[in-house]
Each structure stands twice: as C-alpha cells, then as structure tokens.
Amino acid sequence: MASVIYHPEYRRYDFGEDHPFTPARLACLMDLLASLGYPISAVEPPVASREEILTVHGEAYVAAVEALDRGESEAGAMEHGLGTPDNPIFPGMDLAARWLVGGTLHGARLIADGADTRVLQLGGGLHHAARAKAAGFCLYNDLAVAIQEFVSRGWYVAYLDIDLHHGDGVQSLFYESDHVLTVSLHESGYYLYPGTGHIHELGSGSGRGMKINIPLEPFTEGDDYLEAFDAVVPQALSWFSPRVLVVQAGADGHFADPMGDLALTTRTYQALYTRILDLAARHTEGRVLFTLGGGYAPAVVPRVWALLYLTLMDLPVPERLPEDWMVKWAHVLGPGAIATLHDPDPPYPAFAGGEERRRRNRNTVSRLLDSLSRYWF
Amino acid sequence: MLVREIMKTPVTTISPDTTFLEACKLLQEKGIRHLPVMENGILAGVITDRDVRFATSALCPSPQQGSDPVRSAMSASVVTADPSDPIEEAARVMRAQKIGCLPVVEDRSVVGIITNMDLLDALLRLAGVYDSTGRLEVSLDDVPGELARLTSFFGHRNVNIRSVLTYPNGQGLIRTVLRVDTNQTLPLAEALREAQFTVLWPMPKPWLR
Ligand SMILES: [Zn+2]
C-alpha cells in the first residue's frame, strides 16, 4: 500500500493544445483506475510556497516566471528557457508549477515525518528544470525541492530516474552534494535531448562518484535495459546506503513513445517497479517516493502508470482494459488501441542490430563501473 | 569565431635567461604546457614542457642542468597569430606545423596565447554541446538554397537552432548536423521527412519500417 498524492489543481499545468505534456494524460489514467474498480483516494497536498521554490531555484528566475505569468515583458524569456516551443508561456504557470512541487514536497514530508513509507505523487517529475532555467517542459524542479527537504533534515537520498531522458536538472542541482546519489538510465544523449548524461559525469567535490549515468543505445530493448539496471543500481545503493529513494517514473522509454527510441514494454516497467520496491525494502526500510514524468503515447501512458499504481498498492493486475473506458477515451487513445493492460506478446516485430546494441550497452556499463570503482569502497 | 575570443590572457612568459628549474616550476604551478620566451619586450621563442623535460633528461645527448638558462632549448622561430584571425586558420597552421600553441601577437607584444585545448573548447562550442539540445542529422543536396530551406523549416516552427555543422558526404551530398533547442526531435524528424528532407538521424523506429 502507498499514500497517493494528487490535487485537481495539477491540471492547470497545461502548455496548451498540441503540446505533448498534457494533463489529459492524468485524467485518462485516473479514469482508467476508477474503471478498473480502484478509484483514487488521494491526499491533497498544499501548494508550494515561493520560499520553497527558492530552496533550489534562483530568485531572478522565479521573478522572471512570475513576471511572464502576469503577461509582463517577454524580454529575457529566452535566457530562462521560456517562450519556446517546449516551454510556452501560459497564464497561471507559476501557480500551476507550484502545485506540482507542493505535491512532491508533501510526499517527501509524509516520509520524512514517518507518516508513510511508500508514496506515489500522481504528477510532477519535472527533472529537466535547472536553477535558473526552464527546460524540456519543466518549469520548477519538484524532485529537487523534495530531495532538498530530505537533505535539510540530514537525510541521504538516492534519486533514481527511469525516464527516457537524462535527469539533467536534478543531477546538476546536486552535482557537488555528498547527500544525494543520482542514478539516471536514459537513451544516450548523442542524439536525444538534452544531450548530457555521459558515463564520465560523476559529480564533483565531495559529491564525486555519486552521480551515475547509464546512457543506453537507441532501440535498446527491455531485457538489456534490465541487465544494465541490475549491474549498477543495486551495487550503487549498497555502497551509498540511502535513507530514502526518490524515483522519477517517466513512461517515455516505452517502444511506442513518439519522443524517443528506447524499446521498453509494459512488462519491462512492471519488472522495474518490482525491482525498485525490492531495493527500497532492502536499503531504505521501504521508504520510496515515486513521481510521474515524461510519457507521450496516449494509448500507452495510462497503461504503464496504471501498472505503477497497481504494483505500489499491491493490487492484482487485470488482463483486459475496461470497455467503457476504451470507448470514453477512444478519441485520445487513437485508432487501433489495444484492449489489454499489458502490451501484446511479442510487442513488436523483431528487428536487427541487437548484438551490436548489446555489446555497446555492456561496454558502457563496464566502463562506468570501472570509473566508479575508484570512488566506491 | 576569432582567435581573440578563445585566447587565454594574461600570458605567463619567461626570459631566455630563466633557468630550467624556474621554467619547470612555472609550468607545474600554472598547470600549463607552453611558455613564450620574451627578450627586450619582444617574442624570442617558445619553450614547451616537453622541451624542458628532454633538455634536462639523461636521455638527452648533452643534458642541461636545472640551473642552466633555457635559451638553448627553446624554439626560436615562432609561429604566431593575430587576434582577428579566424580560429580555423589558427587550427590549420597549428596542424600543418604540428605545434601545440600559437602566441597571439599585436604591435610586437604578446597579447594572448591559444593552445590545442582552446581549439577543442572552440569545437565543442561550435557543436553547441554546452546547451540542452537534441541533435538531428540531415543529408542535403550540395546545391544553393538547400541549407536555407532546412533552416527556414525550423524558423517556421519557432524552433531555435543552437548550432549547425556541415561537411561533404561525397556524391554531391552535404551532411548537416543541427542542435536544436527542443525536446521534440523525433516529431521534428518525422515532419522533416514529410517535407521531403533526408533525415539520417533520428531514424524511424525499426519495428515500424
Ligand atoms: Zn522524458
């Protein structure tokens, strides 16, 4: 069982029609869970205050977001990453982003106060936002604010990022911190945004060796992904001994996602969630905070995150999707949406190049472990 | 990009009478590999960490002492750059002469220095890798107007191009590498294909082909 955090105000985080990071993803998910017979009973968090945002973001940046929000001059918007196709300016964006931060922060406090160990924040995961810049659909870094809350209480935090993209914002905000281990698995940045997340980004100062990146080849399939995960993550947690796990559970690594080229399936995701819960049981007395994240295939995201919910709540996984839900959301799911919670087996036709991808991924992991061995003891 | 934009200042220099020991200490302390040698305010040579180590090594046919002056070991004919030289010109000279640095000279005084490291930094800046970007590779016909057609494609979508590199790909084609300020490179690649561009990367998903 887990505490679920959600607030209807999350839906205000909306960059407008045709933007891929749409709140419809959430509405569709919540409705699916209700149709499956598991209506969400969520804790409603308070909105994050300006001061709480300032624990990780610069004053000038927050002031710029507020000014642009009020419709004031757009001069300087670009330098803060705003007014771009990725991060369009919309009225109410400051408050909307603070609601998402409020949820993740509230989740952190539930855990830090000992009220619960397992928390699912049904939103957030804005891992690209930097100290003074919006990036990749992310205005305020809710994950970093939550991590900072733990750190301010002296906790050691392990951040695990299974989004398709590199968790660059969280990594950079804690690059020198020896209280925060970050581990990001992602499609290699040779082509994919944001272009970072190489194995040699290891942290600096006393945080050296505590920032870990596992960049995987485009078209990497589930088994190879899990192999890389197993080769690095359990060891890293054993070495670091965190008190809590914070997980960005983006779903855009799925093979049908339009933003990237990993080839994970619903079964990969379920295996990942189970592994993460096992790791939490072993290393953090079960303390784990999950957020959502990227995920842009309308017919996939609700299924993947429903699996996340069901796994975290220790509920059985039904085989079929409810018909009424399929009908109600047909316009969003698109033509040919499958009627099962899991992907078909096989999920897609076999394709070439597996051996070379596996060789490259294994070499990446082996070179990463070699460089980490200098810091681990 | 011009030499003045990437050159390092101020420049640590020595005189021909500086001893090997002093030169060695300077190289170590400053973490540098090249020392311009000045005599009467004018560039008289360059000595590198390799010159210093070899001249004082037992493997040298006539090894120098630490207390000897560096004059005998410096390269006296120095290739230099002007601050307004384009960096690719500086790179071409350094590559042709197989040298690791160019003192930058203006009015006979040394106003800066560039090394091969500075050129690597410049390459990274030119490639736009310091920004959060996605990368696209497009093959263009090597004819006028093609690059313009490509860049206006992005302009119309309000997508900011952070860098463009092109190089000939043979067979009348130009390979163009763009770094664009967006998370949405895959949808962009699809739209480019619809607009009849040859996108080399990102590729279509292999299981959809
Ligand atoms: Zn993502």
Short mmCIF file of C-alpha atoms in Angstrom, two decimals, chain A residues 20 78 83 85-86 128 136-137 165 168 190-195 218-219 255-263 348-349 351, chain B residues 129 131-137 157-160 162 179-187 201-207 209:
data_model
loop_
_atom_site.label_atom_id
_atom_site.label_comp_id
_atom_site.label_asym_id
_atom_site.label_seq_id
_atom_site.Cartn_x
_atom_site.Cartn_y
_atom_site.Cartn_z
CA PRO A 20 2.74 16.76 -25.66
CA MET A 78 14.58 33.01 -23.82
CA GLY A 83 8.52 31.18 -24.59
CA PRO A 85 8.01 25.53 -28.33
CA ASP A 86 8.96 23.26 -25.42
CA HIS A 128 14.93 19.00 -16.54
CA GLY A 136 12.07 20.27 -21.63
CA PHE A 137 8.51 21.01 -20.36
CA HIS A 165 15.64 11.42 -20.97
CA ASP A 168 19.97 16.64 -16.03
CA TYR A 190 24.28 11.54 -28.71
CA TYR A 191 21.04 12.38 -30.48
CA LEU A 192 18.38 12.72 -27.84
CA TYR A 193 17.62 15.80 -25.77
CA PRO A 194 19.20 17.11 -23.54
CA GLY A 195 22.49 15.69 -24.85
CA PRO A 218 18.70 3.91 -29.25
CA PHE A 219 16.33 0.91 -29.68
CA PHE A 255 8.70 1.47 -27.51
CA ALA A 256 5.65 3.30 -28.83
CA ASP A 257 6.59 6.67 -27.36
CA PRO A 258 6.84 9.33 -30.05
CA MET A 259 9.68 11.24 -28.31
CA GLY A 260 12.40 8.64 -28.17
CA ASP A 261 13.90 5.36 -29.19
CA LEU A 262 14.09 3.04 -26.21
CA ALA A 263 12.09 -0.15 -26.71
CA TYR A 348 6.61 -5.60 -31.91
CA PRO A 349 8.27 -7.47 -34.77
CA PHE A 351 14.43 -6.12 -35.67
CA VAL B 129 27.15 20.73 -26.90
CA ASP B 131 23.32 23.68 -24.36
CA SER B 132 20.46 21.31 -23.63
CA THR B 133 19.62 20.29 -27.14
CA GLY B 134 18.52 17.49 -29.39
CA ARG B 135 20.60 16.51 -32.39
CA LEU B 136 19.45 15.94 -35.96
CA GLU B 137 21.45 14.80 -38.96
CA ARG B 157 8.15 26.22 -36.24
CA ASN B 158 9.78 28.71 -33.88
CA VAL B 159 12.46 26.14 -33.08
CA ASN B 160 15.77 27.70 -32.16
CA ARG B 162 21.78 26.29 -31.44
CA ARG B 179 21.49 21.04 -32.47
CA VAL B 180 18.02 22.33 -31.77
CA ASP B 181 16.61 23.79 -28.59
CA THR B 182 13.79 21.29 -28.13
CA ASN B 183 12.86 18.03 -26.51
CA GLN B 184 10.80 17.12 -29.57
CA THR B 185 13.46 15.97 -32.05
CA LEU B 186 11.64 12.80 -33.08
CA PRO B 187 8.41 14.54 -34.11
CA TRP B 201 19.06 10.59 -37.54
CA PRO B 202 16.83 10.11 -35.63
CA MET B 203 15.87 7.05 -37.64
CA PRO B 204 12.31 5.77 -37.91
CA LYS B 205 11.64 3.07 -35.34
CA PRO B 206 12.97 -0.15 -36.90
CA TRP B 207 9.86 -2.17 -35.97
CA ARG B 209 9.63 0.09 -41.09
#
